[in-house]
Amino acid sequence: MYWINTIIQGALVGGLYALFATGLSLMFGVMRIINLAHGDFIVLSAYLAIVVIDGLGVNPLVALAIVAPVMFAFGYVLQRGLLNFTLGGDILRPLLVTFGLSVVIQNALLELFSADSRRLQLPFLEMTSVRIGDQLAIGLMPATVFVVAVVVIGAIEILLYWTDLGRAFRATSDDIDTARLCGVNNRNIYAMATAIALTVVSIAGVLFGIRTIFDPTIGPARLLYAFEVVIIGGLGSLWGTLAGGIILGIAQAIGAAFDPSWDTLAGHIVFLLVLLFRPRGLIPKTFGL
Amino acid sequence: MNGVPYRIERSTRAGRVSFVVMLLAVVVLLSVPAWAGRAEMRLLIEVSYYLALAQAWNLLAGYAGLVSVGQQAFVGLGCYGFIVATAFLQVPPLVAIPLTAFIVGLIAIPAAFLAFRLRGAHFAIGTWVLAEVLRLIFTLIKPFGAGTGMSLPIAVVRDIAESRVIREFILYYVSIAIGVGTVLSIFLWLRSRQGLALAAIRDSESAAGSIGINQQRTKLTVYLIAALIAGLVGSLVVVEKLRITPAAAFSVTDWSADVIFIVIIGGIGSVEGPIIGTLIFFALRFLLADYGAWYLITVGTVAIIVMLKAPRGLWGLIGDSFNLHLFPVQRHVRLDPERANRSGPSISRGGKLQGSSEEWAK
Amino acid sequence: MSLLQTEELVAGYGDFQALFGVSLAIERGETVAIIGANGAGKSTLLRTICGLLRSRRPTDVRFDGIPIGSLEPEQIVALGIAMVPEGRRPFPSLNVEDNLRMGAYCHRAGPWTLERAYALFPNLAERRFAMSPTLSGGQQQMLAIGRALMANPKLLLCDELSLGLAPIVIRDIYAAMPGIRAEGTTLLIVEQDIQRALRVADRVYCMQKGRVTLQGRPRELGRDEIKLAYFGV
């Protein structure tokens, strides 16, 4: 029973990891940019939530309603005003510019908020558990996170396959020149991709901040998790991303069951194993997004 | 028969001038312990090993197209490797330094096997994950002090030299040797035939492949050399600090971020760039020493701006506008009509070196 | 005023000049063919007109009197020029229907809808949810044409429709042309197949090494003239 509990906890966290990965793979799919500041944007969202909570006295979920649009706008401006100018050449420029961004954001957060650990409080969710049978209890918080993750991924899937914008994302991912011949404005489409990616990131960030204590320096670790999920699940498949997240979450949970400090390492090792034996991931799609 | 004779020149006038200047600089550096204090020597030690790391990263990213954010894996392995060699295996410290580097180079082979399964940006993060794996493993290994790290045993410290002054001297000269040696070796390597292959890969991977350059092997060689250099630096760091923790040994900030910024700002893809970058980096550190996190915010912002406006860095701007090559790695073809009567290599008139538009148009 | 007019059009790829002063004019409702050997600059001409390449001066290309030389491709499509690119270039991640819908991204009003496109190419209707890479070469060409038509263009640019296709397939594709012309669409076709071009076009331009070497109505052009203009020997 203990192990089943562990695996379920891991799977539920996996939903959050899948959310981390969704934003990353959206940007990569459309623009072939790996945003090295991705993890720091997750942390930034959590800090923005703190600002809103401290300023308005609301709870984190309400704060999210403000943080998400702010991150949407920020993503659009960031892409249009900065990252668009790194495109069109080799990978060095977007990689190094986002790396620079990562360092700047971490240190700016350090200056503004100090290195103290913080946490977003949502007592109701955190304290409540749902009992299943006599030996299984699932916390409402982890369950909520998982459900939100599935809903968001489903929403992105609908966006990509049922809307004009999503179709444009997929077409751009395939062939930007021909997409422009259909009327797609490349500068705008890239900015929309980043805007949506950062909106997803903000949701993940607030949920993350409720779940874990955070400080300005833990962004890069989330980037690595997001990346590992993308690789384990396979590039180009959203539901593969969810599967990848679940697998990473379970790996970490099992590692932690042996010794709490082994969680991250267990995840890395599973990642390396997938890299070794199935470098294309467990559920790769053959094309683009 | 009506060919224009040519000869290949390797050196430039600026190169010859700067050679003399560098020689003088090295002489000055060698004399430093005689007149400078411990703080200055420590600074120069640090400059040396950042220079070495920057040259290594420049080779990786600027020439082989391998953007690694995981060099700290090999620095850390160098740190712990040195301790293992000296404390557990009783290897004399001065032998342990190159030995450790060599072993780190060997460990880089399976690492490359894993990392090379990824390309581009994925490769970058993959190397980072590898480094993190190592950091976490070392955080958990009890004999190495786990999270709190370990110190260099006194016996080993005494092995280097009995007096602290002599130890500082030894550390200093070894560092300078490594710093200058790295620059020199890389420069000479780039001038060689293999270096030409590397420059070809830097300029165009597909073109390089089509003329038969074995890119995988060249990239692997570069990766191993960079790991070796990082291993050397790792040993130096332990000797300098006398104590190491996994967080410090495998720090992405110290051994990747700072180095990457150095190379970006100084100039990627040239031997001069990392030198300039290291000087600028330490100047900035000195100027902004009292401003805490603002220092890194500034460096990061400068790096972003440089990447956007001057992708080949400060040296790219200077070197390009003045056509300056202080470390000449190029081969210049000089057309030499005066030698028309003597026998020698020549190119026929039909093949111009720089085609005009009409000739290239279909 | 001509629908499309180029005046001493100069364009190229970086240091590599491909067009050396191309002047042509296309009237509404016409079908104009451009023939020429490989590398003559035909595709470059089309790519410059649709905006993928920059021309030297904005006024080098005028569409309905408007200079379009410095406009972006998505702006040019909105004005009414659509391109069927060389090599078809369907979007591999999209199925047939999504490809067609992409064509309508710019939302220009006009007679062409999904139903009309399927009516023109029943082949596509049968495979509307198939992923585009699974289509045959001919079907992909039809898809590319359909996609361009969905933008309801005044001027349709067709780059090498017959490239790599079997003659019977080419015939089927060209069989759709009358249907397109009937809607009043002007056609500018680049063709390597001289016979096909002469049969379908109202007027023909021949290009060689980035210059126009011959123009006229197919009836009025002699075989030797064309051979000279085409090969330049």
PDB file of N, CA and C in Angstrom, chain A residues 85-126:
ATOM      1  N   PHE A  85      14.564  38.922 -32.217  1.00  0.00           N
ATOM      2  CA  PHE A  85      15.793  39.356 -32.852  1.00  0.00           C
ATOM      3  C   PHE A  85      16.904  38.327 -32.726  1.00  0.00           C
ATOM      4  N   THR A  86      16.629  37.255 -31.993  1.00  0.00           N
ATOM      5  CA  THR A  86      17.651  36.225 -31.890  1.00  0.00           C
ATOM      6  C   THR A  86      17.410  35.109 -32.890  1.00  0.00           C
ATOM      7  N   LEU A  87      16.283  35.196 -33.594  1.00  0.00           N
ATOM      8  CA  LEU A  87      15.913  34.109 -34.492  1.00  0.00           C
ATOM      9  C   LEU A  87      16.557  34.259 -35.856  1.00  0.00           C
ATOM     10  N   GLY A  88      16.509  33.185 -36.599  1.00  0.00           N
ATOM     11  CA  GLY A  88      16.933  33.269 -37.986  1.00  0.00           C
ATOM     12  C   GLY A  88      18.394  32.960 -38.193  1.00  0.00           C
ATOM     13  N   GLY A  89      19.116  32.686 -37.142  1.00  0.00           N
ATOM     14  CA  GLY A  89      20.518  32.338 -37.342  1.00  0.00           C
ATOM     15  C   GLY A  89      20.784  30.987 -36.716  1.00  0.00           C
ATOM     16  N   ASP A  90      21.904  30.870 -36.013  1.00  0.00           N
ATOM     17  CA  ASP A  90      22.190  29.590 -35.386  1.00  0.00           C
ATOM     18  C   ASP A  90      21.539  29.552 -33.999  1.00  0.00           C
ATOM     19  N   ILE A  91      21.737  28.431 -33.307  1.00  0.00           N
ATOM     20  CA  ILE A  91      21.082  28.287 -32.006  1.00  0.00           C
ATOM     21  C   ILE A  91      21.772  29.081 -30.920  1.00  0.00           C
ATOM     22  N   LEU A  92      22.972  29.543 -31.219  1.00  0.00           N
ATOM     23  CA  LEU A  92      23.766  30.210 -30.190  1.00  0.00           C
ATOM     24  C   LEU A  92      23.037  31.408 -29.609  1.00  0.00           C
ATOM     25  N   ARG A  93      22.465  32.246 -30.504  1.00  0.00           N
ATOM     26  CA  ARG A  93      21.902  33.488 -30.022  1.00  0.00           C
ATOM     27  C   ARG A  93      20.704  33.322 -29.104  1.00  0.00           C
ATOM     28  N   PRO A  94      19.679  32.566 -29.518  1.00  0.00           N
ATOM     29  CA  PRO A  94      18.556  32.437 -28.583  1.00  0.00           C
ATOM     30  C   PRO A  94      18.968  31.733 -27.298  1.00  0.00           C
ATOM     31  N   LEU A  95      19.851  30.772 -27.420  1.00  0.00           N
ATOM     32  CA  LEU A  95      20.282  30.023 -26.250  1.00  0.00           C
ATOM     33  C   LEU A  95      20.992  30.937 -25.268  1.00  0.00           C
ATOM     34  N   LEU A  96      21.935  31.704 -25.754  1.00  0.00           N
ATOM     35  CA  LEU A  96      22.745  32.523 -24.858  1.00  0.00           C
ATOM     36  C   LEU A  96      21.981  33.739 -24.353  1.00  0.00           C
ATOM     37  N   VAL A  97      21.102  34.281 -25.182  1.00  0.00           N
ATOM     38  CA  VAL A  97      20.298  35.414 -24.707  1.00  0.00           C
ATOM     39  C   VAL A  97      19.362  34.948 -23.596  1.00  0.00           C
ATOM     40  N   THR A  98      18.714  33.794 -23.788  1.00  0.00           N
ATOM     41  CA  THR A  98      17.830  33.331 -22.718  1.00  0.00           C
ATOM     42  C   THR A  98      18.633  32.919 -21.489  1.00  0.00           C
ATOM     43  N   PHE A  99      19.850  32.446 -21.716  1.00  0.00           N
ATOM     44  CA  PHE A  99      20.699  32.123 -20.574  1.00  0.00           C
ATOM     45  C   PHE A  99      21.010  33.395 -19.785  1.00  0.00           C
ATOM     46  N   GLY A 100      21.336  34.454 -20.514  1.00  0.00           N
ATOM     47  CA  GLY A 100      21.585  35.731 -19.868  1.00  0.00           C
ATOM     48  C   GLY A 100      20.360  36.208 -19.106  1.00  0.00           C
ATOM     49  N   LEU A 101      19.186  36.027 -19.728  1.00  0.00           N
ATOM     50  CA  LEU A 101      17.925  36.396 -19.086  1.00  0.00           C
ATOM     51  C   LEU A 101      17.750  35.651 -17.778  1.00  0.00           C
ATOM     52  N   SER A 102      18.094  34.365 -17.823  1.00  0.00           N
ATOM     53  CA  SER A 102      17.945  33.534 -16.627  1.00  0.00           C
ATOM     54  C   SER A 102      18.743  34.125 -15.471  1.00  0.00           C
ATOM     55  N   VAL A 103      20.003  34.465 -15.753  1.00  0.00           N
ATOM     56  CA  VAL A 103      20.860  35.018 -14.702  1.00  0.00           C
ATOM     57  C   VAL A 103      20.318  36.359 -14.213  1.00  0.00           C
ATOM     58  N   VAL A 104      19.879  37.183 -15.159  1.00  0.00           N
ATOM     59  CA  VAL A 104      19.360  38.506 -14.784  1.00  0.00           C
ATOM     60  C   VAL A 104      18.124  38.366 -13.897  1.00  0.00           C
ATOM     61  N   ILE A 105      17.205  37.485 -14.299  1.00  0.00           N
ATOM     62  CA  ILE A 105      15.974  37.321 -13.520  1.00  0.00           C
ATOM     63  C   ILE A 105      16.270  36.798 -12.126  1.00  0.00           C
ATOM     64  N   GLN A 106      17.119  35.779 -12.053  1.00  0.00           N
ATOM     65  CA  GLN A 106      17.436  35.232 -10.727  1.00  0.00           C
ATOM     66  C   GLN A 106      17.987  36.302  -9.813  1.00  0.00           C
ATOM     67  N   ASN A 107      18.918  37.081 -10.315  1.00  0.00           N
ATOM     68  CA  ASN A 107      19.560  38.077  -9.474  1.00  0.00           C
ATOM     69  C   ASN A 107      18.659  39.271  -9.195  1.00  0.00           C
ATOM     70  N   ALA A 108      17.798  39.599 -10.146  1.00  0.00           N
ATOM     71  CA  ALA A 108      16.841  40.665  -9.889  1.00  0.00           C
ATOM     72  C   ALA A 108      15.889  40.236  -8.779  1.00  0.00           C
ATOM     73  N   LEU A 109      15.440  38.986  -8.827  1.00  0.00           N
ATOM     74  CA  LEU A 109      14.560  38.483  -7.773  1.00  0.00           C
ATOM     75  C   LEU A 109      15.289  38.467  -6.428  1.00  0.00           C
ATOM     76  N   LEU A 110      16.581  38.124  -6.475  1.00  0.00           N
ATOM     77  CA  LEU A 110      17.366  38.144  -5.238  1.00  0.00           C
ATOM     78  C   LEU A 110      17.415  39.544  -4.642  1.00  0.00           C
ATOM     79  N   GLU A 111      17.626  40.524  -5.500  1.00  0.00           N
ATOM     80  CA  GLU A 111      17.668  41.900  -5.041  1.00  0.00           C
ATOM     81  C   GLU A 111      16.330  42.333  -4.461  1.00  0.00           C
ATOM     82  N   LEU A 112      15.250  41.971  -5.165  1.00  0.00           N
ATOM     83  CA  LEU A 112      13.932  42.453  -4.751  1.00  0.00           C
ATOM     84  C   LEU A 112      13.364  41.696  -3.565  1.00  0.00           C
ATOM     85  N   PHE A 113      13.620  40.407  -3.520  1.00  0.00           N
ATOM     86  CA  PHE A 113      12.927  39.608  -2.507  1.00  0.00           C
ATOM     87  C   PHE A 113      13.844  38.931  -1.511  1.00  0.00           C
ATOM     88  N   SER A 114      15.137  39.087  -1.677  1.00  0.00           N
ATOM     89  CA  SER A 114      16.142  38.418  -0.838  1.00  0.00           C
ATOM     90  C   SER A 114      16.077  36.913  -1.058  1.00  0.00           C
ATOM     91  N   ALA A 115      17.036  36.225  -0.449  1.00  0.00           N
ATOM     92  CA  ALA A 115      17.154  34.792  -0.688  1.00  0.00           C
ATOM     93  C   ALA A 115      16.254  33.968   0.211  1.00  0.00           C
ATOM     94  N   ASP A 116      15.419  34.641   1.009  1.00  0.00           N
ATOM     95  CA  ASP A 116      14.539  33.895   1.912  1.00  0.00           C
ATOM     96  C   ASP A 116      13.568  33.014   1.136  1.00  0.00           C
ATOM     97  N   SER A 117      13.289  31.851   1.714  1.00  0.00           N
ATOM     98  CA  SER A 117      12.308  30.975   1.083  1.00  0.00           C
ATOM     99  C   SER A 117      10.906  31.504   1.334  1.00  0.00           C
ATOM    100  N   ARG A 118      10.050  31.349   0.322  1.00  0.00           N
ATOM    101  CA  ARG A 118       8.671  31.810   0.481  1.00  0.00           C
ATOM    102  C   ARG A 118       7.727  30.685   0.110  1.00  0.00           C
ATOM    103  N   ARG A 119       6.485  30.889   0.382  1.00  0.00           N
ATOM    104  CA  ARG A 119       5.480  29.894   0.007  1.00  0.00           C
ATOM    105  C   ARG A 119       4.150  30.590  -0.153  1.00  0.00           C
ATOM    106  N   LEU A 120       3.358  30.116  -1.115  1.00  0.00           N
ATOM    107  CA  LEU A 120       2.005  30.645  -1.255  1.00  0.00           C
ATOM    108  C   LEU A 120       1.075  29.774  -0.429  1.00  0.00           C
ATOM    109  N   GLN A 121       0.207  30.396   0.347  1.00  0.00           N
ATOM    110  CA  GLN A 121      -0.628  29.626   1.266  1.00  0.00           C
ATOM    111  C   GLN A 121      -2.038  29.435   0.723  1.00  0.00           C
ATOM    112  N   LEU A 122      -2.486  28.220   0.749  1.00  0.00           N
ATOM    113  CA  LEU A 122      -3.880  27.944   0.407  1.00  0.00           C
ATOM    114  C   LEU A 122      -4.354  26.836   1.336  1.00  0.00           C
ATOM    115  N   PRO A 123      -4.582  27.184   2.584  1.00  0.00           N
ATOM    116  CA  PRO A 123      -4.813  26.195   3.643  1.00  0.00           C
ATOM    117  C   PRO A 123      -5.879  25.152   3.287  1.00  0.00           C
ATOM    118  N   PHE A 124      -6.985  25.593   2.726  1.00  0.00           N
ATOM    119  CA  PHE A 124      -8.058  24.635   2.482  1.00  0.00           C
ATOM    120  C   PHE A 124      -7.561  23.465   1.642  1.00  0.00           C
ATOM    121  N   LEU A 125      -6.934  23.807   0.507  1.00  0.00           N
ATOM    122  CA  LEU A 125      -6.472  22.740  -0.367  1.00  0.00           C
ATOM    123  C   LEU A 125      -5.368  21.909   0.268  1.00  0.00           C
ATOM    124  N   GLU A 126      -4.485  22.631   0.970  1.00  0.00           N
ATOM    125  CA  GLU A 126      -3.327  21.930   1.503  1.00  0.00           C
ATOM    126  C   GLU A 126      -3.689  20.960   2.602  1.00  0.00           C
TER     127      GLU A 126
END
